[in-house]
Coordinates of N, CA and C and ligand atoms in Angstrom, one line a residue:
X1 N -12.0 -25.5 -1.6 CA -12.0 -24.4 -0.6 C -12.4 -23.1 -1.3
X2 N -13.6 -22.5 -0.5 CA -13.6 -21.1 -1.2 C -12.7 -20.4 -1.1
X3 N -12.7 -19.0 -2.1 CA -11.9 -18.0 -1.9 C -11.9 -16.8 -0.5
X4 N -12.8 -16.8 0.1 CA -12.9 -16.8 1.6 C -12.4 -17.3 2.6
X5 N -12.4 -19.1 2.6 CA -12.2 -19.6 3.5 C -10.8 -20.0 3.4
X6 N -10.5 -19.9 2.1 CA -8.7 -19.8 1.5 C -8.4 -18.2 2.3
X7 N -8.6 -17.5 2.3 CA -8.1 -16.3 3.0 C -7.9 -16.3 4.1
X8 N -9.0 -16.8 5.0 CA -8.5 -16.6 6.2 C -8.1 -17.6 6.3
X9 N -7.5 -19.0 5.8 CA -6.7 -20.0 6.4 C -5.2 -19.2 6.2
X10 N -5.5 -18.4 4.8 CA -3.9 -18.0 5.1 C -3.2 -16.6 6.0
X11 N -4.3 -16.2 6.1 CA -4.1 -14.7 7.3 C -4.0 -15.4 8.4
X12 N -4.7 -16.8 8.9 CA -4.2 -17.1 10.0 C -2.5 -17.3 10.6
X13 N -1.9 -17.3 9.3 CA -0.5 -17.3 9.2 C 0.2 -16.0 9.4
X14 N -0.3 -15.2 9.2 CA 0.4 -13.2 10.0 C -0.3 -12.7 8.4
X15 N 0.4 -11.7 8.9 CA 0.1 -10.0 8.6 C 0.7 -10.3 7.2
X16 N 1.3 -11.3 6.2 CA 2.2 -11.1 5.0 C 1.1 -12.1 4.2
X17 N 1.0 -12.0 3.2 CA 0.6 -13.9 2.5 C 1.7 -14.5 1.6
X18 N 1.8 -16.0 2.1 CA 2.6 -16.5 1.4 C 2.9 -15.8 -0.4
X19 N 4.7 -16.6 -0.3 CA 5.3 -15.7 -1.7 C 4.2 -15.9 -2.9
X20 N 3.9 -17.4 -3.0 CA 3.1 -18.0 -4.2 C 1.8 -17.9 -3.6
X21 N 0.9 -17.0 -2.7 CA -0.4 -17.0 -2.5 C -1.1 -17.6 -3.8
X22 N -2.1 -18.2 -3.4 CA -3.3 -18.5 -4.3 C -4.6 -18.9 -4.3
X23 N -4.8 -17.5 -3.6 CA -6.1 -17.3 -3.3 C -7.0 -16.9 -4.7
X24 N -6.7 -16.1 -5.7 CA -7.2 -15.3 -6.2 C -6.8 -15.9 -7.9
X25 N -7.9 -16.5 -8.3 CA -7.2 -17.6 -9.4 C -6.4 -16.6 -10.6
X26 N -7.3 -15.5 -10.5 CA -6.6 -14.6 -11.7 C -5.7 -13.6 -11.7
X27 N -4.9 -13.3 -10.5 CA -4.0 -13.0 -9.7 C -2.6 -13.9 -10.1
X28 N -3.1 -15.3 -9.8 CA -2.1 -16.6 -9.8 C -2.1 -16.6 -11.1
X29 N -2.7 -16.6 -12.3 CA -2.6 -16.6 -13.6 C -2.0 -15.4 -14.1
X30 N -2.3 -14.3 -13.6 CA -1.4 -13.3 -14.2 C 0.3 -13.4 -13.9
X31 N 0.4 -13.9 -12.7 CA 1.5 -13.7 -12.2 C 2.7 -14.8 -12.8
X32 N 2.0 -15.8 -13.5 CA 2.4 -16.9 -13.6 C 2.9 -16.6 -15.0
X33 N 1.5 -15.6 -15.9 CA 2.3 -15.2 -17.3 C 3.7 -14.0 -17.0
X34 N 3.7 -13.2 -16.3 CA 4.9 -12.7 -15.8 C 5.8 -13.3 -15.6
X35 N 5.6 -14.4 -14.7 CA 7.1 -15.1 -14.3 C 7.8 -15.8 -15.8
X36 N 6.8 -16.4 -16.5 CA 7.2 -17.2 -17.4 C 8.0 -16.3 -18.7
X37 N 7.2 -15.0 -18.7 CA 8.0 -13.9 -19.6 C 9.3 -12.9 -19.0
X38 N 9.3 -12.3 -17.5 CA 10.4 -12.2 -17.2 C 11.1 -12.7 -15.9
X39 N 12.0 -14.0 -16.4 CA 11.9 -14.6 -15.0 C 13.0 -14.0 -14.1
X40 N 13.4 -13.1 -14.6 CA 14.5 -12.4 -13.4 C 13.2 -11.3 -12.7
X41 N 12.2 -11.2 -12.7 CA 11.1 -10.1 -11.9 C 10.8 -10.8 -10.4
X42 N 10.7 -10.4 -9.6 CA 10.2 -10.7 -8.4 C 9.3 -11.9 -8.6
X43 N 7.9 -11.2 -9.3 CA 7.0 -11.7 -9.5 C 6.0 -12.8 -8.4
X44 N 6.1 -11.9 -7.2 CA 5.4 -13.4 -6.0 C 4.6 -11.6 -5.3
X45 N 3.7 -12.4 -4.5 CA 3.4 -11.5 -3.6 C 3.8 -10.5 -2.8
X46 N 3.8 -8.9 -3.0 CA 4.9 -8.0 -2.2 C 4.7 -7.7 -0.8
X47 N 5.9 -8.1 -0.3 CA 5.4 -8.1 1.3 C 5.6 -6.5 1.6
X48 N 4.7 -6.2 2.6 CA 5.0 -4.7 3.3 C 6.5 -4.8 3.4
X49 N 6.7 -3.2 3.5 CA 7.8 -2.6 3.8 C 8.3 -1.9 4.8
X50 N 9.0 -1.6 6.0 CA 9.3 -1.1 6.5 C 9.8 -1.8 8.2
X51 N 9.8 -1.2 9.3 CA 10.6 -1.5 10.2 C 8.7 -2.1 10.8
X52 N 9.3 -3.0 12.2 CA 7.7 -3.4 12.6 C 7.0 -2.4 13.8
X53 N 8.2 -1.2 13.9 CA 7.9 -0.6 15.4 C 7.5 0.9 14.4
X54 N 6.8 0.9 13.3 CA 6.5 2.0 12.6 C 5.0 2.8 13.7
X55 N 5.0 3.9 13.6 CA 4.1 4.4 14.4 C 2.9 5.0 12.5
X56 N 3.5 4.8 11.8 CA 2.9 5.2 10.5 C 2.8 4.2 9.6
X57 N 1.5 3.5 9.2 CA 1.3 2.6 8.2 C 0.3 3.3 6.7
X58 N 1.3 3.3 6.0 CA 0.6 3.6 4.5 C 0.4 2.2 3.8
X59 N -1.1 3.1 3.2 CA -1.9 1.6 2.6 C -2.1 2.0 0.8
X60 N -1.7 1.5 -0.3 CA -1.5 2.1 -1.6 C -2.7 0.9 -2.0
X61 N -2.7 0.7 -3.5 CA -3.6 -0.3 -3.9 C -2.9 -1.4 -4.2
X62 N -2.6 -1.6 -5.1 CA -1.4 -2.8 -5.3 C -0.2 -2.6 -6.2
X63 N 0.6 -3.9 -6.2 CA 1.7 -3.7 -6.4 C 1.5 -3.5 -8.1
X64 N 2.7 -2.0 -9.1 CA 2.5 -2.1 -9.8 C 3.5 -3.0 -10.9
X65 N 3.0 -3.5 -12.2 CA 3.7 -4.7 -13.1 C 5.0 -4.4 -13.4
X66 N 5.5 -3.1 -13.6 CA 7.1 -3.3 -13.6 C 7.8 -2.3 -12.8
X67 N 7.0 -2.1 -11.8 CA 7.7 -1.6 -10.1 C 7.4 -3.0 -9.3
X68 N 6.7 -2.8 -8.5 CA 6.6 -3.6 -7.1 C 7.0 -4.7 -7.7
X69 N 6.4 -5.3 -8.7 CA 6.6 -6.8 -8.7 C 7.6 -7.4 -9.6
X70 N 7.9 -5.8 -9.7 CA 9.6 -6.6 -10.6 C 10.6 -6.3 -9.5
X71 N 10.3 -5.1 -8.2 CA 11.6 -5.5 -7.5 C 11.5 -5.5 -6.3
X72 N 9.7 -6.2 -6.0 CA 9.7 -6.8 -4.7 C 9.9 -5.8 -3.7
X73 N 9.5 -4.6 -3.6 CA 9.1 -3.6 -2.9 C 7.8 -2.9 -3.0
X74 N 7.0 -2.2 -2.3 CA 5.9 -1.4 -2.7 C 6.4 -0.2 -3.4
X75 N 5.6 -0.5 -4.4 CA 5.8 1.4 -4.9 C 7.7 1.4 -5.4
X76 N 8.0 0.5 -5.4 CA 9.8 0.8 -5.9 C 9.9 0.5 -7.1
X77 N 10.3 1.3 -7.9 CA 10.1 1.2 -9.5 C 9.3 1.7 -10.5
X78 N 8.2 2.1 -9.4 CA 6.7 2.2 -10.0 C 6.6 4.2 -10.3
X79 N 6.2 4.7 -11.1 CA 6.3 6.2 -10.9 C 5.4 6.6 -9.9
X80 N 4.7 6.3 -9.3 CA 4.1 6.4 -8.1 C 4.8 6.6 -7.0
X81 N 6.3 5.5 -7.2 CA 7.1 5.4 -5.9 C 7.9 6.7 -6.1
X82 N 7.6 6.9 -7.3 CA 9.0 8.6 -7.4 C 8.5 9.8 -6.4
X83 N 7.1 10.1 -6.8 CA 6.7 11.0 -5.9 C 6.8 10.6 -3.8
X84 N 6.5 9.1 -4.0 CA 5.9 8.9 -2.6 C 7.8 8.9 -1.6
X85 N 8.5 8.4 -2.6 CA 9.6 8.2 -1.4 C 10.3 9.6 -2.0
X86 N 10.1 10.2 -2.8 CA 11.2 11.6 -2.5 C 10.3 12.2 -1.0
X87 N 9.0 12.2 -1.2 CA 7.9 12.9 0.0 C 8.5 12.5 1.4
X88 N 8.6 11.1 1.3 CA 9.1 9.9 2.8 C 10.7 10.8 2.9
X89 N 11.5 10.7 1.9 CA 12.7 11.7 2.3 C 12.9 13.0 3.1
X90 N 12.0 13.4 2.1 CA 11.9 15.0 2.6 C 11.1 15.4 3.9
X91 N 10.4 14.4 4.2 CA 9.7 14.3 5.6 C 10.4 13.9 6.4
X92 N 11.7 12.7 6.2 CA 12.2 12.4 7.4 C 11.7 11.1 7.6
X93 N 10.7 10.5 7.0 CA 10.4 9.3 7.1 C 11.0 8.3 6.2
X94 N 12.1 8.3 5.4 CA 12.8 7.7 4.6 C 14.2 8.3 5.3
X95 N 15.2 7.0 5.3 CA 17.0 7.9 4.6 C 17.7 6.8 3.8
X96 N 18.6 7.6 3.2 CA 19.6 6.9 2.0 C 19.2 7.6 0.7
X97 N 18.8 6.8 -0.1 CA 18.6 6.9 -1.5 C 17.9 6.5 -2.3
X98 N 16.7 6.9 -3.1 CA 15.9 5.9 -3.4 C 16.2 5.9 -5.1
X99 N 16.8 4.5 -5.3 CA 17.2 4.2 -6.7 C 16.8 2.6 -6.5
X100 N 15.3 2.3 -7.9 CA 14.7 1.3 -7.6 C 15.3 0.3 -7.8
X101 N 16.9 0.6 -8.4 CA 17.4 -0.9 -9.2 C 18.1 -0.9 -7.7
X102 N 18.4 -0.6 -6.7 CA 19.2 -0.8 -5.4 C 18.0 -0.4 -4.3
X103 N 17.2 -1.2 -3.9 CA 16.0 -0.7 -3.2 C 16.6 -1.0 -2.0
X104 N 17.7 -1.8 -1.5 CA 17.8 -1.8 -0.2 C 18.7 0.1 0.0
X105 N 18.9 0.7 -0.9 CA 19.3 1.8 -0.6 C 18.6 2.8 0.3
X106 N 17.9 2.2 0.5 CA 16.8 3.4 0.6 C 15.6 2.1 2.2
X107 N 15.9 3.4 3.3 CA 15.4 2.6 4.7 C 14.1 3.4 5.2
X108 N 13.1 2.8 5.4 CA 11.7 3.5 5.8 C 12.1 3.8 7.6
X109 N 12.1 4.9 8.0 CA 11.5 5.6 9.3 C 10.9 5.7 9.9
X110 N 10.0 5.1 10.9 CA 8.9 4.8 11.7 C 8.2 5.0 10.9
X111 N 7.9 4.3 9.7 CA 6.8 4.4 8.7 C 7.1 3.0 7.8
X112 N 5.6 2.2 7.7 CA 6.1 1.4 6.9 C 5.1 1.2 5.5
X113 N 5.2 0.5 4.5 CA 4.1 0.6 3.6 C 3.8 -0.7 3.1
X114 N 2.0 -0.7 2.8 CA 1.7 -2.0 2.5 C 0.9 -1.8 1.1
X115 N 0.4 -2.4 0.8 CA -0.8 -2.4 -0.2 C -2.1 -2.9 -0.1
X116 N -3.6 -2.5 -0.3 CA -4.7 -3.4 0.1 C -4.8 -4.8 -0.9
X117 N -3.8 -5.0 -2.1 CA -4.2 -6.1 -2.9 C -2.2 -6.3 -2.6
X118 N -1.9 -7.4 -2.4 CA 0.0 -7.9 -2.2 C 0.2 -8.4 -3.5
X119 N -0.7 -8.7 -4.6 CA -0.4 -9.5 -5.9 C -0.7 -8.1 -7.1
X120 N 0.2 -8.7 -8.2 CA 0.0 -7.1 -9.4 C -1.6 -7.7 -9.8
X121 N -2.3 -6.7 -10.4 CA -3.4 -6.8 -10.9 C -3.9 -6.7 -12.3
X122 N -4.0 -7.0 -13.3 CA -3.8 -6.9 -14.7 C -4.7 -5.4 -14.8
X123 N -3.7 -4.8 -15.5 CA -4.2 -3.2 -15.7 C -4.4 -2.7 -14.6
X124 N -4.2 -3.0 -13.6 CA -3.6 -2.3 -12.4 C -4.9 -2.0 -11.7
X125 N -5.7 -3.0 -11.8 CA -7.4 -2.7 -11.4 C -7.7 -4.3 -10.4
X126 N -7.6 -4.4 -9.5 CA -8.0 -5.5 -9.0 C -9.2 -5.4 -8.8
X127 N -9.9 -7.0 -8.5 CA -11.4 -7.0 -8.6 C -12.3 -6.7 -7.1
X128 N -13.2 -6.8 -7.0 CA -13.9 -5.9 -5.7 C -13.3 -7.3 -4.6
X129 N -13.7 -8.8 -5.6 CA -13.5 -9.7 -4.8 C -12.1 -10.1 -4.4
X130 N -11.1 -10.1 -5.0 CA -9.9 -10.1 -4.8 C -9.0 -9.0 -3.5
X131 N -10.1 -7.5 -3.6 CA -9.3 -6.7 -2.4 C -10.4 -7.4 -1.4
X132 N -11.1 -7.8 -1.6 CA -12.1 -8.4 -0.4 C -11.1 -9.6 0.7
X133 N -10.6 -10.3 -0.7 CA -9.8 -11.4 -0.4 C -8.7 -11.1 0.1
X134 N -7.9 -10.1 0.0 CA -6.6 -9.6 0.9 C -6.7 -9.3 1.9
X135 N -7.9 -8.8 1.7 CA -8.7 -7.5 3.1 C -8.1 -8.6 4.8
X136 N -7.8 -9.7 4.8 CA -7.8 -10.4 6.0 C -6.1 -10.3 6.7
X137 N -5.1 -10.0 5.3 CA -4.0 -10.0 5.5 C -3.5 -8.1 6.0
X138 N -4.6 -7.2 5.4 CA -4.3 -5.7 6.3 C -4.9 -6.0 7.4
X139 N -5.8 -6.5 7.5 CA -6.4 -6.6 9.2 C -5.1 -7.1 10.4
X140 N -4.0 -8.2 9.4 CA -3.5 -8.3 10.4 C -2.1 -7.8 10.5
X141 N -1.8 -7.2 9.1 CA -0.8 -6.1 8.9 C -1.1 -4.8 10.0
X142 N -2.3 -4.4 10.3 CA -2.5 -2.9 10.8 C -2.0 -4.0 12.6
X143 N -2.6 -4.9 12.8 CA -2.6 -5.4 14.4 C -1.3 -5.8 14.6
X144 N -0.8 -6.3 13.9 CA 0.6 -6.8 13.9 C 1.8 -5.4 14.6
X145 N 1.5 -3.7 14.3 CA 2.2 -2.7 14.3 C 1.8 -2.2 15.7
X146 N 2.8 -2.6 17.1 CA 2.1 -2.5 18.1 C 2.7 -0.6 18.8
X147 N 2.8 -0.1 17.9 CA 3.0 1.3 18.3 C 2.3 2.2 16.8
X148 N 1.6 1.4 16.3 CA 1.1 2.3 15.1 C -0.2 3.7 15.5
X149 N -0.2 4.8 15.3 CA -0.6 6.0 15.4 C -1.8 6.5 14.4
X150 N -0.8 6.7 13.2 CA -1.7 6.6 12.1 C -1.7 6.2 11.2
X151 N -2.8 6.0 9.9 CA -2.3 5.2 8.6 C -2.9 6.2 7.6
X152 N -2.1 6.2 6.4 CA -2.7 6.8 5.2 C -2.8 6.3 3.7
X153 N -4.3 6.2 3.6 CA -4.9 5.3 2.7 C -4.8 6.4 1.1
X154 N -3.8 5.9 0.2 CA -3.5 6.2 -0.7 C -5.0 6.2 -1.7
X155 N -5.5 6.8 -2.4 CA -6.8 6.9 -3.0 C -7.8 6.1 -2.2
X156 N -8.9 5.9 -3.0 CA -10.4 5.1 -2.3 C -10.3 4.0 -2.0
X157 N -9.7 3.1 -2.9 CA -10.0 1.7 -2.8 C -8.8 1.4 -1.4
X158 N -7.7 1.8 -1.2 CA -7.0 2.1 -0.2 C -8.3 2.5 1.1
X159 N -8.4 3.4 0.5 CA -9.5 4.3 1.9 C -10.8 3.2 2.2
X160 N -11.4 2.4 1.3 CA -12.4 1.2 2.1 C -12.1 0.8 2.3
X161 N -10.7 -0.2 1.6 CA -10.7 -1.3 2.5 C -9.9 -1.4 3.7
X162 N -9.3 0.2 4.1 CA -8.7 0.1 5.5 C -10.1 -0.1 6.4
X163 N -11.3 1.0 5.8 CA -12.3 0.8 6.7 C -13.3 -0.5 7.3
X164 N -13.1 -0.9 6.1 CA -13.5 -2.7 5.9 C -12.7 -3.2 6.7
X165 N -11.3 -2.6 7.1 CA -10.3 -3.8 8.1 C -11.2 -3.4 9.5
X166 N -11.5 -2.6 9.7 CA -11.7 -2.1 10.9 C -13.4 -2.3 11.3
X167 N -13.9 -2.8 10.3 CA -15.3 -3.3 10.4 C -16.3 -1.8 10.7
X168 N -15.6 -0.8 9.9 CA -16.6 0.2 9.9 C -17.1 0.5 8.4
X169 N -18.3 1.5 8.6 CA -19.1 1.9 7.6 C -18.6 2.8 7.0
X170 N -18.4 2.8 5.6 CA -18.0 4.0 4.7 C -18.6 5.2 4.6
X171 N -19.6 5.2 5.0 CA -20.7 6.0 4.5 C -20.3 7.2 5.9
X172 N -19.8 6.8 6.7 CA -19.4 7.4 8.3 C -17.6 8.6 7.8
X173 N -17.4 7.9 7.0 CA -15.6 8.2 6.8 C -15.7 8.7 5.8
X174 N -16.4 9.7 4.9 CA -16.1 9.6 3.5 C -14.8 9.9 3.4
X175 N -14.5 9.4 1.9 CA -13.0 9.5 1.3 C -12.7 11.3 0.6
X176 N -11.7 12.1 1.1 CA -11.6 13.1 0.4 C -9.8 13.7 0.6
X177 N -9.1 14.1 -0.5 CA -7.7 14.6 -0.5 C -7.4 15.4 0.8
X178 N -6.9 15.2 1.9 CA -6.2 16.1 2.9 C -7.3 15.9 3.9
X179 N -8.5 14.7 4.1 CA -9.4 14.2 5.2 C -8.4 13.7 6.0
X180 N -8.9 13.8 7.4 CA -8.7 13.0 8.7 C -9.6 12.3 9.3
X181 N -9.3 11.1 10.1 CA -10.8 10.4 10.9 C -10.4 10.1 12.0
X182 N -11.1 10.0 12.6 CA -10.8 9.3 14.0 C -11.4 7.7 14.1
X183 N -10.3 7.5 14.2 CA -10.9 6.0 14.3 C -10.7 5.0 16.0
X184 N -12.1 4.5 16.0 CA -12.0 3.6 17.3 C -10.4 3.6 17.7
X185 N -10.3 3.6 18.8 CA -9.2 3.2 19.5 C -8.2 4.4 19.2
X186 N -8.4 5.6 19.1 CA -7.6 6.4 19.2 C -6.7 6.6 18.0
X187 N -6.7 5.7 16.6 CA -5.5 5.9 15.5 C -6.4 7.1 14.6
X188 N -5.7 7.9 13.9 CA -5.8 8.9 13.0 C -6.0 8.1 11.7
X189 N -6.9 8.9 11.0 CA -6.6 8.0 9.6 C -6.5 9.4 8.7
X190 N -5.7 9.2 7.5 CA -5.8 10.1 6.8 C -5.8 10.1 5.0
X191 N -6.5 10.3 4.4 CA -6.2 10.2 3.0 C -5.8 10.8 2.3
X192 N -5.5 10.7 1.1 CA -4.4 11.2 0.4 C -5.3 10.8 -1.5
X193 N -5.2 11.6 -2.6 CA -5.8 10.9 -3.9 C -4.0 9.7 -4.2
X194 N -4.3 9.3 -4.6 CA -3.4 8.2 -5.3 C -2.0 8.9 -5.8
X195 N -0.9 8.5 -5.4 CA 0.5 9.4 -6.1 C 0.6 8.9 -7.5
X196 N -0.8 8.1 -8.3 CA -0.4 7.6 -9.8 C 0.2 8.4 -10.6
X197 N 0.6 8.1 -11.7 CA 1.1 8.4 -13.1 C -0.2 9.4 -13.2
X198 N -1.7 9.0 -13.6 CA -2.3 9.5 -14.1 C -2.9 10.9 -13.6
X199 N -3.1 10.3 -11.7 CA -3.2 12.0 -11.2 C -2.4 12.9 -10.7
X200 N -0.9 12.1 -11.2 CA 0.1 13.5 -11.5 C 0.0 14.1 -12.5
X201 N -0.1 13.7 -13.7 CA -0.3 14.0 -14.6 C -1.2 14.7 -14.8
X202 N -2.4 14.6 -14.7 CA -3.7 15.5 -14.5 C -3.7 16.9 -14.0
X203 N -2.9 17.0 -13.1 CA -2.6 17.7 -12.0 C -4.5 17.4 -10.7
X204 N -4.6 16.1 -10.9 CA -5.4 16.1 -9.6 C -4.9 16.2 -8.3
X205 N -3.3 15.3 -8.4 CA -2.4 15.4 -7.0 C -1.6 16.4 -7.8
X206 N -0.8 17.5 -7.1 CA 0.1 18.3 -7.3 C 1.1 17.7 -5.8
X207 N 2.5 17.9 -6.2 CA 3.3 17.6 -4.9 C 2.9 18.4 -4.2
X208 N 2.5 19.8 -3.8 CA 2.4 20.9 -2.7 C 1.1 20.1 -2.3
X209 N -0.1 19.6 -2.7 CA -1.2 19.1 -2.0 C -0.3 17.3 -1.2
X210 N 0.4 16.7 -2.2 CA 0.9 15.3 -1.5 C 1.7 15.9 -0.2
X211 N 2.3 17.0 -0.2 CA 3.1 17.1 1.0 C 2.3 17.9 2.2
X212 N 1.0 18.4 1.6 CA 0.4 19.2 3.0 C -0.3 17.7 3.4
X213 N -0.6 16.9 3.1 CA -1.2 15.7 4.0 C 0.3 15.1 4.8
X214 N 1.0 15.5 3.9 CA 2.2 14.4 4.9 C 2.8 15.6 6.2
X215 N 2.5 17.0 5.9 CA 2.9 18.1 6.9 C 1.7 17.4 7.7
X216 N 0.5 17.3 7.6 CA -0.8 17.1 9.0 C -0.1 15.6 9.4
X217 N 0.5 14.8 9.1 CA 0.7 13.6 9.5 C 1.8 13.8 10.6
X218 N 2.7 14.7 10.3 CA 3.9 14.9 10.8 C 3.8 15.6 12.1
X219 N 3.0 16.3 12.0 CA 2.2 17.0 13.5 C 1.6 16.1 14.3
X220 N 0.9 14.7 13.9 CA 0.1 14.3 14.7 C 1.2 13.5 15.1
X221 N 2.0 12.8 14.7 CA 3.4 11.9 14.7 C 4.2 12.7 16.3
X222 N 4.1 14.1 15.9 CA 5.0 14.8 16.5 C 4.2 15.3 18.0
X223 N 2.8 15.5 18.2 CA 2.0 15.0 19.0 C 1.8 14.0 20.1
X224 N 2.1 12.6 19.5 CA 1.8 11.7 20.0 C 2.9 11.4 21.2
Ligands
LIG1 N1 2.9 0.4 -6.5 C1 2.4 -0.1 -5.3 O1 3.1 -0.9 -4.7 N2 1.3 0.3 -4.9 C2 0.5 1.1 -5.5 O2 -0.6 1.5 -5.1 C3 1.0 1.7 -6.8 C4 2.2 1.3 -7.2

């Protein structure tokens, strides 16, 4: 079976991919040296998060090696998740508490979050063909959300391949920090650079720029 025709046999199954997906042979190999080194980690495929009547779907890249896939949440554990869910708090799109070792602490608000790759990626870079290969399971993660509004595609590779779900052209949407789109069918799209380690660090994201895209989201939310 190609890696293609392995995709969509398993997208035909919904919007999640199986725990042990194995589509993506070097995905399955990575994950397999993980499990075998820490076997108390999640270590399977991370399913989206959040409630299914979310009117807000955030799309990140993938899960990272000793967040998501050690505790089987998006972004929970990961320093990425520190910025993104104090933001979901302070917005009102999160309540409880977000402490990664107790991730059910902490409950998403008509917002839910996925990733464009559901498996960790070695060095945190998955391959063109691998987000190609998930790309079947956002298509049915975004249809699946039957009151969804808008979505916000965490950096680039986030930002094509939502547009890839939707079978549009990039070249139409470019990707830029605090952009909006309109997309077919009335949903908002909006981007955001990546909440990573590295472009906090940088200062390419600063929190006052991560929270003016989540203020424009909050308006259109509040709108709708
Ligand atoms: N963790 C995730 O789940 N996704 C990202 O994009 C980064 C960290």
């Amino acid at each position: 079976m190609t890696a293609e025709l392995a995709a969509e046999t398993y997208a035909a199954c919904g919007a999640e991919p199986p725990p042990d997906c194995r589509i993506c042979p070097r995905l399955v190999e990575f994950r397999e040296e993980n499990r075998a080194a820490h076997p108390n980690w999640f270590n399977h495929a991370v399913p989206s998060f959040g409630p299914d009547d979310a009117r807000l779907l955030i799309v990140g890249l993938a899960p990272g090696l000793k967040g998501a896939n050690r505790t089987g949440f998006p972004f929970m554990g990961d320093f990425a998740g520190d910025l993104l869910y104090s933001t979901l708090l302070k917005f009102g799109l999160a309540t409880g508490r977000h402490a990664p070792e107790t991730p059910q602490a902490l409950r998403l608000v008509d917002c839910m979050i996925t990733n464009a790759v559901r498996c960790v990626p070695p060095a945190n870079k998955p391959t063109p063909k691998e987000i190609s290969a998930c790309r079947p399971f956002l298509v049915e993660r975004i249809a699946s959300l039957p009151k969804l509004i808008a979505i916000l595609a965490l950096g680039r590779i986030a930002h094509d391949s939502t547009l890839r779900a939707f079978g549009l052209k990039l070249k139409d949407y470019p990707f830029g920090h605090g952009a909006s789109h309109a997309l077919p069918g009335g949903l908002h799209f909006f981007d955001s650079y990546h909440c990573s380690r590295y472009n906090t660090n940088t200062g390419v994201l600063t929190e006052e720029m991560f929270e003016s895209v989540f203020a424009s989201i909050r308006e259109t939310l509040r709108g709708s």
